[in-house]
């Protein structure tokens, strides 16, 4: 055996390791592939050996080869083998290889489940860590389902190293197995407040990722994140949180208001640029969400813009880039504040960095105004000329067009200029955006009627010089422009000065080299031109010229008839025949022009892309109603397909519409006709002989006088500049005029700052030369807005859109259903979990327990490192151990326990409570951070507090004096908060009590009870009263903060199958104890229970009582009245009860340290008494647990069968017990500074134990 | 989320590739090539962000990179990551490498890809940032190698001896290609603790 190992390792010496492989590859640069293939052969041999070290070495080499692009999936099984090695070294190699090449399709993955599970629960934290890391890369839905529970347990591991990895990997698990989100979420949320910053950051990370996809589900976490934001100093965490808030604010504008201030503070205080940048980003998001209603947000905007300017001016290109990026976000909502930085942004256009130039271009889009458009575009045109590299130039081109065409050419004052720009852009060589320019030309020419003359002239020039565009390359995208040019010249040929010349240009043989679709347009429009030319000639009675034109077409068209393109061929031959026919007629001296023109008569109106969809269904039109009598039954039976449609018919049948009588219909038709007649844009059925441009309704379009001095029609010479000059002159003139008028005023303005002249002084007085026929006419009247945002159904994050709100509190209105629990291996009963356990215990799988001793040893080694932390952890470990043990041992009782918890955990109102909680947090003015701590309390507290608030009569009235109703509301809520704060700690105990584990938990405080048999289930709730409708159980708890108040929690359970409502709770006060009623209520008024009970549901309410003396027990009589509402009737019912205030209920579990305890006993202030109980045959720790649980004591110290216990009353009386036991006899020596209280407590103790 | 982490040299030779989403080996190589193409043509003093290549998500993702001497470190991230934060993370990564390899150079990465992976695994897990504290990362990495050494024990000794001998006649192990310009200006690195 030993020999074999030695031999194995000697073998290994001569194997190639990774370094040798790398070296080999580097030495075989010429025949690398060949060398690697021999290496792969070697690896295959190595993988066949038994020695795991050899295998691991081989797998390590494979990982390297995988990086070089070699497929190594054939070794997947060997990788699994190496993963399962017991040695960390090899395991890690295996997991690394797996993480590099496993994926969902790898079939051996299913073999790994158990191995991974074993590694996850390994005593060695590094094994666990490596497994988690590997798993994060190749987790599949199956693995996620099988391992979710194991990973969840690791989230509460003692080592932060494991915790943070487990937390982080949960995100991957959620993605693959969305069902795990609900059960795991409470713990995940808990980790947001983990003491270890690494774990905390991991949890923030995961929740941020989750929330980014489905923000609305995480809105209720906002208070918690807010707290983290104001308290954390970790910039990573802060950045994540701030980014998250950026995603949340659009959903909840009130959140934004709350955020502004702390964010602004951060912006001012932080020195980290990354944090500053994210803050600015989120502030921007907030401001966008608050588009209205915040009067003072201009300050915030100013701050953001100012900070961004600093970033952009920085010499660091990264900051510059980001600054521009953020600036463009502001631009969308607050363009004015960005516009004042135009200088800076134009400067960035000259930057050497292309990314920055592109960002600056984005910004320009929003910065143009009517005034500066020409200037900016001129600058861009200069860049176009300079730009080398087609991508950037194309980008520039699209930007120019975007900028000019945005919001229906809003900023263009002179369309002649724009057409010139477009024509200039056609001279770009090699651009891909020919079609973009073409569509712009078409768009402008069609929609701006006044510009058609100019456009046509320009297009004719273009056509004439088409050879310049098509140039050398066939695939040149710019020739698309000719498509537009040909169409415009044809369609609006009446504007042509010399149609004959254009016609000639369009029929040149070179045209045949253009792409087919362009040729087709050429042919068709040549025909249109032909019609125009004919008309012109006949008007001049020049039949000779007319015939020459026909001849020209007959000569040239055959070229197109031979075209390979079907469309071209068809059109050409059609038109050729037509022209031949026309020629015959012409030879007979027949006037044909009129008829030929009629072929192309009629105006083409622009129609918006979605127009058809948005046509509202006219009143009276029922698309589902039958036009004719529906076919008779028998007929539809014969024809089956018809039956299918007939079936659907009744669904949308609207009887109202069919009742409209004939007359009404006729009237409506008439009205509609009238409307259509008056609408010049309605496309009429019959072709009108007149073109619509001289139809009524067009006179309002101002026709511009074309300045004759303007364009020289020589392509290749920039013309647009002239417009700019004209524009500048015009502005100068205007300015001069204005200056004369308001010289004084201007001076004042200048003095204030340059804002005055850079801002858009008076957008309104620049009137555009031409009007655009905007959407209104392209859309049908009263078009309906349609929303087309559909989510991608394949998005994996969709599955994670799970409502988590009601999970956030310990008790949920929709508790985890059985089906929602994470799958657990059933053959291992130890890990069986009830939801109760899930919440209460931080249980660790049994495996960890065994190792904990080992871990402890390890710990001692690095104890010096971090004493504090290890101490803490030890404490925790102890806790774990015990809880674990108890869990292990208390197996059989579990069903009982969980039943009990379910009963207690039923309140169904918590969702609304939760929501209102967030509402409160959002609506209140900034609250000091301490108060926010309480904002996501358990729902039990929540429900109770609904009843409690009225109980504090002397509430300071510090809420904002708004309108009375809402402020009252707020006040209530604020009270609620305070109540909760007070009770929070106690409540925790309270929950433990429910689960019967409190005994253990409490006694752990001083570190004693460490054994033995399971505790029986315990509950402090005792029956108050019961009838056939309702059952009430109650528990009384002292109040830490207020020495004269106790809280009575009552669970109402609806036993009937009717609805119970209007419950009113009332007691007859005694001199000593009084029910706290709301202000203004009389001493005998009842309190309304703040919920209703559907059948079978139970809910808890709390009532506060004030007590004066607590030394004596007492009983209060009371009644509950309620209305039983069943389907047919409702009756008024009443139930009497007696509330028993025991002395125990005035005691509060208070921990006490043994030294303080000793001092207390020595002080001599206490008076003693004693009690003997016979025949107690329960284990001692049960006995103690019972005393702790039922009588609110805590164990101070325990030595064998002797224990000292302590408790304190709400009024500060100390109660000390010394409990001893020896075979079935228990003796209790007690001391207290109030003898009568002590006597009563002892009596109650006796009673407790006599019961069992 | 981080989609991928790539390290390649000035000639586009991959030195480490970690994809947090699955691609086939061929696509991975294409992505590396594409990324190299995008990154390598940029000047030294331009910004370190650019839109991702077509293969890895296009404009939804960002490439954030740093260039150290002969190596490019490229992180491909989506919009949930802070650009400057990732830039700092790269710096942390490189500094950690520098610490673990003692004056790191390209050759270290070439011959110890597995080690680099292990260090990276302590920093980024499954595409999410796990730890940003340099000392914490290197502590864990050291603990790992300590474990490894203790496991190797006697059995590993001969192998180690052989590899030491093998390394002795390495003419090409100059340590001079270090990341001399590690002090490239990082905006507020110290603020990340």
PDB file of C-alpha atoms in Angstrom, chain A residues 5 9 12-20 22-23 26-27 29 32 60 63-64 66-73 86-90 92 96 99-103 124 126-127 130 132-133 136-137 161 164-166 168-169 171-172 175 198 201-202 205-206 209 212-213 233-236 239-240 243 271-274 277-278 314-319 321-322 325 352-356 359 865, chain B residues 1 3 7 13-20 22-23 25-26 28-29 32 42-43 45-51 62 66 78-89 106-107 109-115 117-118 121-122 124-132 136 139-141 143-145 147-149 151-152 155-156 158-159 162-163 166-167 169-170 172-173 185-188 191-193:
ATOM      1  CA  UNK A   5       1.549   5.603  -2.847  1.00  0.00           C
ATOM      2  CA  UNK A   9       3.980  10.038  -6.461  1.00  0.00           C
ATOM      3  CA  UNK A  12       3.648  11.936 -10.862  1.00  0.00           C
ATOM      4  CA  UNK A  13       7.046  13.496 -10.951  1.00  0.00           C
ATOM      5  CA  UNK A  14       7.410  12.634 -14.556  1.00  0.00           C
ATOM      6  CA  UNK A  15       3.913  13.595 -15.573  1.00  0.00           C
ATOM      7  CA  UNK A  16       3.524  16.925 -17.132  1.00  0.00           C
ATOM      8  CA  UNK A  17       2.013  19.380 -14.726  1.00  0.00           C
ATOM      9  CA  UNK A  18       0.282  22.555 -15.710  1.00  0.00           C
ATOM     10  CA  UNK A  19       3.506  24.524 -15.840  1.00  0.00           C
ATOM     11  CA  UNK A  20       5.083  21.950 -18.122  1.00  0.00           C
ATOM     12  CA  UNK A  22       2.213  25.818 -20.628  1.00  0.00           C
ATOM     13  CA  UNK A  23       5.916  25.764 -21.226  1.00  0.00           C
ATOM     14  CA  UNK A  26       5.088  28.139 -25.653  1.00  0.00           C
ATOM     15  CA  UNK A  27       7.943  26.121 -27.086  1.00  0.00           C
ATOM     16  CA  UNK A  29       4.598  27.989 -31.364  1.00  0.00           C
ATOM     17  CA  UNK A  32       0.713  24.396 -31.335  1.00  0.00           C
ATOM     18  CA  UNK A  60      -5.992  20.985 -14.044  1.00  0.00           C
ATOM     19  CA  UNK A  63      -8.940  23.615 -17.404  1.00  0.00           C
ATOM     20  CA  UNK A  64      -6.111  25.470 -19.047  1.00  0.00           C
ATOM     21  CA  UNK A  66     -10.507  24.885 -21.990  1.00  0.00           C
ATOM     22  CA  UNK A  67      -9.469  28.509 -21.726  1.00  0.00           C
ATOM     23  CA  UNK A  68      -7.634  28.158 -25.002  1.00  0.00           C
ATOM     24  CA  UNK A  69     -10.877  27.095 -26.598  1.00  0.00           C
ATOM     25  CA  UNK A  70     -10.693  23.308 -26.492  1.00  0.00           C
ATOM     26  CA  UNK A  71     -13.828  21.432 -25.683  1.00  0.00           C
ATOM     27  CA  UNK A  72     -13.201  19.326 -22.605  1.00  0.00           C
ATOM     28  CA  UNK A  73     -16.721  18.218 -21.873  1.00  0.00           C
ATOM     29  CA  UNK A  86     -11.262  14.119   0.059  1.00  0.00           C
ATOM     30  CA  UNK A  87      -8.231  16.343  -0.324  1.00  0.00           C
ATOM     31  CA  UNK A  88      -8.885  20.024  -0.540  1.00  0.00           C
ATOM     32  CA  UNK A  89      -6.161  20.503  -3.137  1.00  0.00           C
ATOM     33  CA  UNK A  90      -7.793  18.141  -5.594  1.00  0.00           C
ATOM     34  CA  UNK A  92     -10.536  22.628  -5.586  1.00  0.00           C
ATOM     35  CA  UNK A  96     -12.611  24.914 -10.713  1.00  0.00           C
ATOM     36  CA  UNK A  99     -17.170  25.832 -12.832  1.00  0.00           C
ATOM     37  CA  UNK A 100     -15.369  26.492 -16.089  1.00  0.00           C
ATOM     38  CA  UNK A 101     -17.038  23.900 -18.251  1.00  0.00           C
ATOM     39  CA  UNK A 102     -20.221  22.558 -16.651  1.00  0.00           C
ATOM     40  CA  UNK A 103     -23.543  24.021 -17.682  1.00  0.00           C
ATOM     41  CA  UNK A 124     -13.721  22.254   6.794  1.00  0.00           C
ATOM     42  CA  UNK A 126     -12.765  25.820   2.895  1.00  0.00           C
ATOM     43  CA  UNK A 127     -14.360  22.700   1.457  1.00  0.00           C
ATOM     44  CA  UNK A 130     -15.011  25.853  -2.630  1.00  0.00           C
ATOM     45  CA  UNK A 132     -20.269  27.120  -2.933  1.00  0.00           C
ATOM     46  CA  UNK A 133     -18.014  28.930  -5.344  1.00  0.00           C
ATOM     47  CA  UNK A 136     -22.480  29.328  -8.129  1.00  0.00           C
ATOM     48  CA  UNK A 137     -21.189  28.782 -11.642  1.00  0.00           C
ATOM     49  CA  UNK A 161     -16.811  33.452   5.342  1.00  0.00           C
ATOM     50  CA  UNK A 164     -21.484  35.525   2.872  1.00  0.00           C
ATOM     51  CA  UNK A 165     -20.947  32.920   0.205  1.00  0.00           C
ATOM     52  CA  UNK A 166     -24.189  31.175   1.084  1.00  0.00           C
ATOM     53  CA  UNK A 168     -24.666  35.353  -2.370  1.00  0.00           C
ATOM     54  CA  UNK A 169     -25.333  32.020  -3.970  1.00  0.00           C
ATOM     55  CA  UNK A 171     -29.498  34.610  -5.843  1.00  0.00           C
ATOM     56  CA  UNK A 172     -28.439  31.930  -8.277  1.00  0.00           C
ATOM     57  CA  UNK A 175     -33.028  32.243 -10.451  1.00  0.00           C
ATOM     58  CA  UNK A 198     -19.134  41.092   4.319  1.00  0.00           C
ATOM     59  CA  UNK A 201     -22.879  43.474   1.780  1.00  0.00           C
ATOM     60  CA  UNK A 202     -23.643  40.117   0.199  1.00  0.00           C
ATOM     61  CA  UNK A 205     -26.113  42.628  -3.215  1.00  0.00           C
ATOM     62  CA  UNK A 206     -28.612  39.814  -3.585  1.00  0.00           C
ATOM     63  CA  UNK A 209     -30.270  42.175  -7.844  1.00  0.00           C
ATOM     64  CA  UNK A 212     -33.795  45.523  -9.820  1.00  0.00           C
ATOM     65  CA  UNK A 213     -35.933  43.114 -11.790  1.00  0.00           C
ATOM     66  CA  UNK A 233     -19.877  53.342   5.786  1.00  0.00           C
ATOM     67  CA  UNK A 234     -19.077  50.670   3.247  1.00  0.00           C
ATOM     68  CA  UNK A 235     -19.063  52.366  -0.099  1.00  0.00           C
ATOM     69  CA  UNK A 236     -19.874  49.180  -1.963  1.00  0.00           C
ATOM     70  CA  UNK A 239     -23.552  52.268  -3.945  1.00  0.00           C
ATOM     71  CA  UNK A 240     -25.730  49.192  -4.235  1.00  0.00           C
ATOM     72  CA  UNK A 243     -28.706  52.217  -7.047  1.00  0.00           C
ATOM     73  CA  UNK A 271     -14.900  62.064  -1.254  1.00  0.00           C
ATOM     74  CA  UNK A 272     -15.392  58.906  -3.276  1.00  0.00           C
ATOM     75  CA  UNK A 273     -16.240  59.796  -6.824  1.00  0.00           C
ATOM     76  CA  UNK A 274     -18.008  56.511  -7.423  1.00  0.00           C
ATOM     77  CA  UNK A 277     -21.730  59.680  -9.044  1.00  0.00           C
ATOM     78  CA  UNK A 278     -24.287  57.124  -7.933  1.00  0.00           C
ATOM     79  CA  UNK A 314     -12.021  66.646 -14.774  1.00  0.00           C
ATOM     80  CA  UNK A 315      -8.957  65.535 -16.648  1.00  0.00           C
ATOM     81  CA  UNK A 316      -9.864  61.924 -15.925  1.00  0.00           C
ATOM     82  CA  UNK A 317     -11.593  60.629 -19.016  1.00  0.00           C
ATOM     83  CA  UNK A 318     -13.660  58.183 -16.988  1.00  0.00           C
ATOM     84  CA  UNK A 319     -15.225  60.881 -14.922  1.00  0.00           C
ATOM     85  CA  UNK A 321     -17.603  60.038 -19.621  1.00  0.00           C
ATOM     86  CA  UNK A 322     -19.800  59.321 -16.645  1.00  0.00           C
ATOM     87  CA  UNK A 325     -23.837  59.998 -19.207  1.00  0.00           C
ATOM     88  CA  UNK A 352      -9.979  62.721 -28.737  1.00  0.00           C
ATOM     89  CA  UNK A 353     -11.901  59.935 -27.066  1.00  0.00           C
ATOM     90  CA  UNK A 354     -14.632  58.562 -29.253  1.00  0.00           C
ATOM     91  CA  UNK A 355     -16.782  57.303 -26.370  1.00  0.00           C
ATOM     92  CA  UNK A 356     -16.855  60.779 -24.946  1.00  0.00           C
ATOM     93  CA  UNK A 359     -21.930  60.755 -25.210  1.00  0.00           C
ATOM     94  CA  UNK A 865      -6.427  37.585  15.927  1.00  0.00           C
TER      95      UNK A 865
ATOM     96  CA  UNK B   1     -23.957  41.370 -12.215  1.00  0.00           C
ATOM     97  CA  UNK B   3     -21.022  38.689 -16.916  1.00  0.00           C
ATOM     98  CA  UNK B   7      -7.491  38.830 -18.960  1.00  0.00           C
ATOM     99  CA  UNK B  13      -3.688  35.794 -25.985  1.00  0.00           C
ATOM    100  CA  UNK B  14      -6.074  34.820 -23.202  1.00  0.00           C
ATOM    101  CA  UNK B  15      -4.501  34.562 -19.784  1.00  0.00           C
ATOM    102  CA  UNK B  16      -7.669  33.985 -17.853  1.00  0.00           C
ATOM    103  CA  UNK B  17     -11.274  33.786 -18.842  1.00  0.00           C
ATOM    104  CA  UNK B  18     -14.163  33.478 -16.489  1.00  0.00           C
ATOM    105  CA  UNK B  19     -17.664  33.523 -17.883  1.00  0.00           C
ATOM    106  CA  UNK B  20     -20.556  33.686 -15.486  1.00  0.00           C
ATOM    107  CA  UNK B  22     -22.573  29.632 -20.270  1.00  0.00           C
ATOM    108  CA  UNK B  23     -21.186  29.924 -23.773  1.00  0.00           C
ATOM    109  CA  UNK B  25     -15.914  27.175 -26.156  1.00  0.00           C
ATOM    110  CA  UNK B  26     -16.065  28.598 -29.654  1.00  0.00           C
ATOM    111  CA  UNK B  28     -15.982  32.152 -25.708  1.00  0.00           C
ATOM    112  CA  UNK B  29     -13.008  32.437 -27.999  1.00  0.00           C
ATOM    113  CA  UNK B  32     -12.324  37.124 -26.277  1.00  0.00           C
ATOM    114  CA  UNK B  42      -8.217  52.368 -27.886  1.00  0.00           C
ATOM    115  CA  UNK B  43      -5.602  54.896 -26.919  1.00  0.00           C
ATOM    116  CA  UNK B  45      -5.554  57.963 -22.220  1.00  0.00           C
ATOM    117  CA  UNK B  46      -9.176  57.527 -23.127  1.00  0.00           C
ATOM    118  CA  UNK B  47     -11.898  56.458 -20.776  1.00  0.00           C
ATOM    119  CA  UNK B  48     -12.043  52.891 -19.580  1.00  0.00           C
ATOM    120  CA  UNK B  49     -15.642  52.158 -20.429  1.00  0.00           C
ATOM    121  CA  UNK B  50     -17.160  51.044 -23.652  1.00  0.00           C
ATOM    122  CA  UNK B  51     -20.232  49.271 -24.777  1.00  0.00           C
ATOM    123  CA  UNK B  62     -20.518  47.554 -20.496  1.00  0.00           C
ATOM    124  CA  UNK B  66      -7.721  48.518 -17.359  1.00  0.00           C
ATOM    125  CA  UNK B  78     -24.514  45.005 -16.709  1.00  0.00           C
ATOM    126  CA  UNK B  79     -26.183  48.163 -15.519  1.00  0.00           C
ATOM    127  CA  UNK B  80     -26.429  47.141 -11.882  1.00  0.00           C
ATOM    128  CA  UNK B  81     -22.747  47.626 -11.322  1.00  0.00           C
ATOM    129  CA  UNK B  82     -21.165  50.947 -10.656  1.00  0.00           C
ATOM    130  CA  UNK B  83     -18.617  51.749 -13.318  1.00  0.00           C
ATOM    131  CA  UNK B  84     -16.144  53.404 -11.018  1.00  0.00           C
ATOM    132  CA  UNK B  85     -16.681  50.689  -8.464  1.00  0.00           C
ATOM    133  CA  UNK B  86     -15.696  47.997 -10.927  1.00  0.00           C
ATOM    134  CA  UNK B  87     -12.706  50.021 -11.954  1.00  0.00           C
ATOM    135  CA  UNK B  88     -11.612  50.020  -8.360  1.00  0.00           C
ATOM    136  CA  UNK B  89     -12.339  46.329  -8.132  1.00  0.00           C
ATOM    137  CA  UNK B 106       2.469  38.249 -17.045  1.00  0.00           C
ATOM    138  CA  UNK B 107       4.454  35.038 -16.629  1.00  0.00           C
ATOM    139  CA  UNK B 109      -0.472  34.543 -14.791  1.00  0.00           C
ATOM    140  CA  UNK B 110       0.617  32.315 -17.631  1.00  0.00           C
ATOM    141  CA  UNK B 111       1.976  29.587 -15.407  1.00  0.00           C
ATOM    142  CA  UNK B 112      -0.435  29.837 -12.524  1.00  0.00           C
ATOM    143  CA  UNK B 113      -3.798  30.311 -14.084  1.00  0.00           C
ATOM    144  CA  UNK B 114      -5.355  28.087 -11.420  1.00  0.00           C
ATOM    145  CA  UNK B 115      -4.001  30.287  -8.648  1.00  0.00           C
ATOM    146  CA  UNK B 117      -8.727  31.687 -10.558  1.00  0.00           C
ATOM    147  CA  UNK B 118      -8.660  30.896  -6.886  1.00  0.00           C
ATOM    148  CA  UNK B 121     -13.051  33.266  -6.641  1.00  0.00           C
ATOM    149  CA  UNK B 122     -12.531  34.993  -3.306  1.00  0.00           C
ATOM    150  CA  UNK B 124     -16.263  37.549  -7.291  1.00  0.00           C
ATOM    151  CA  UNK B 125     -18.648  34.658  -6.970  1.00  0.00           C
ATOM    152  CA  UNK B 126     -21.111  33.666  -9.603  1.00  0.00           C
ATOM    153  CA  UNK B 127     -20.971  37.117 -11.108  1.00  0.00           C
ATOM    154  CA  UNK B 128     -21.513  38.992  -7.897  1.00  0.00           C
ATOM    155  CA  UNK B 129     -18.939  40.850  -5.909  1.00  0.00           C
ATOM    156  CA  UNK B 130     -18.111  38.832  -2.832  1.00  0.00           C
ATOM    157  CA  UNK B 131     -15.317  40.736  -1.183  1.00  0.00           C
ATOM    158  CA  UNK B 132     -13.641  44.014  -1.926  1.00  0.00           C
ATOM    159  CA  UNK B 136      -9.408  39.776   3.432  1.00  0.00           C
ATOM    160  CA  UNK B 139      -5.832  36.186   3.810  1.00  0.00           C
ATOM    161  CA  UNK B 140      -8.238  33.644   2.405  1.00  0.00           C
ATOM    162  CA  UNK B 141      -5.979  32.876  -0.524  1.00  0.00           C
ATOM    163  CA  UNK B 143      -5.173  30.083   4.052  1.00  0.00           C
ATOM    164  CA  UNK B 144      -6.013  28.025   0.998  1.00  0.00           C
ATOM    165  CA  UNK B 145      -2.431  27.561  -0.051  1.00  0.00           C
ATOM    166  CA  UNK B 147      -4.067  23.975   3.489  1.00  0.00           C
ATOM    167  CA  UNK B 148      -2.759  22.797   0.201  1.00  0.00           C
ATOM    168  CA  UNK B 149       0.792  22.598   1.521  1.00  0.00           C
ATOM    169  CA  UNK B 151      -2.089  18.239   2.520  1.00  0.00           C
ATOM    170  CA  UNK B 152       0.787  17.697   0.163  1.00  0.00           C
ATOM    171  CA  UNK B 155       3.891  12.665  -0.561  1.00  0.00           C
ATOM    172  CA  UNK B 156       4.102  15.968  -2.326  1.00  0.00           C
ATOM    173  CA  UNK B 158       9.278  14.677  -4.508  1.00  0.00           C
ATOM    174  CA  UNK B 159       6.938  16.335  -6.940  1.00  0.00           C
ATOM    175  CA  UNK B 162      11.118  17.923  -9.421  1.00  0.00           C
ATOM    176  CA  UNK B 163       9.197  21.015 -10.276  1.00  0.00           C
ATOM    177  CA  UNK B 166      12.366  21.998 -13.776  1.00  0.00           C
ATOM    178  CA  UNK B 167      12.003  25.634 -12.959  1.00  0.00           C
ATOM    179  CA  UNK B 169      16.550  25.899 -16.076  1.00  0.00           C
ATOM    180  CA  UNK B 170      13.985  28.407 -16.998  1.00  0.00           C
ATOM    181  CA  UNK B 172      12.450  32.834 -19.524  1.00  0.00           C
ATOM    182  CA  UNK B 173      11.443  33.616 -15.995  1.00  0.00           C
ATOM    183  CA  UNK B 185      -4.602  57.211 -10.913  1.00  0.00           C
ATOM    184  CA  UNK B 186      -7.558  55.500  -9.353  1.00  0.00           C
ATOM    185  CA  UNK B 187     -10.300  57.754  -8.175  1.00  0.00           C
ATOM    186  CA  UNK B 188     -10.346  57.327  -4.434  1.00  0.00           C
ATOM    187  CA  UNK B 191     -12.418  55.038   0.123  1.00  0.00           C
ATOM    188  CA  UNK B 192     -13.172  51.386  -0.410  1.00  0.00           C
ATOM    189  CA  UNK B 193     -12.472  49.541   2.729  1.00  0.00           C
TER     190      UNK B 193
END
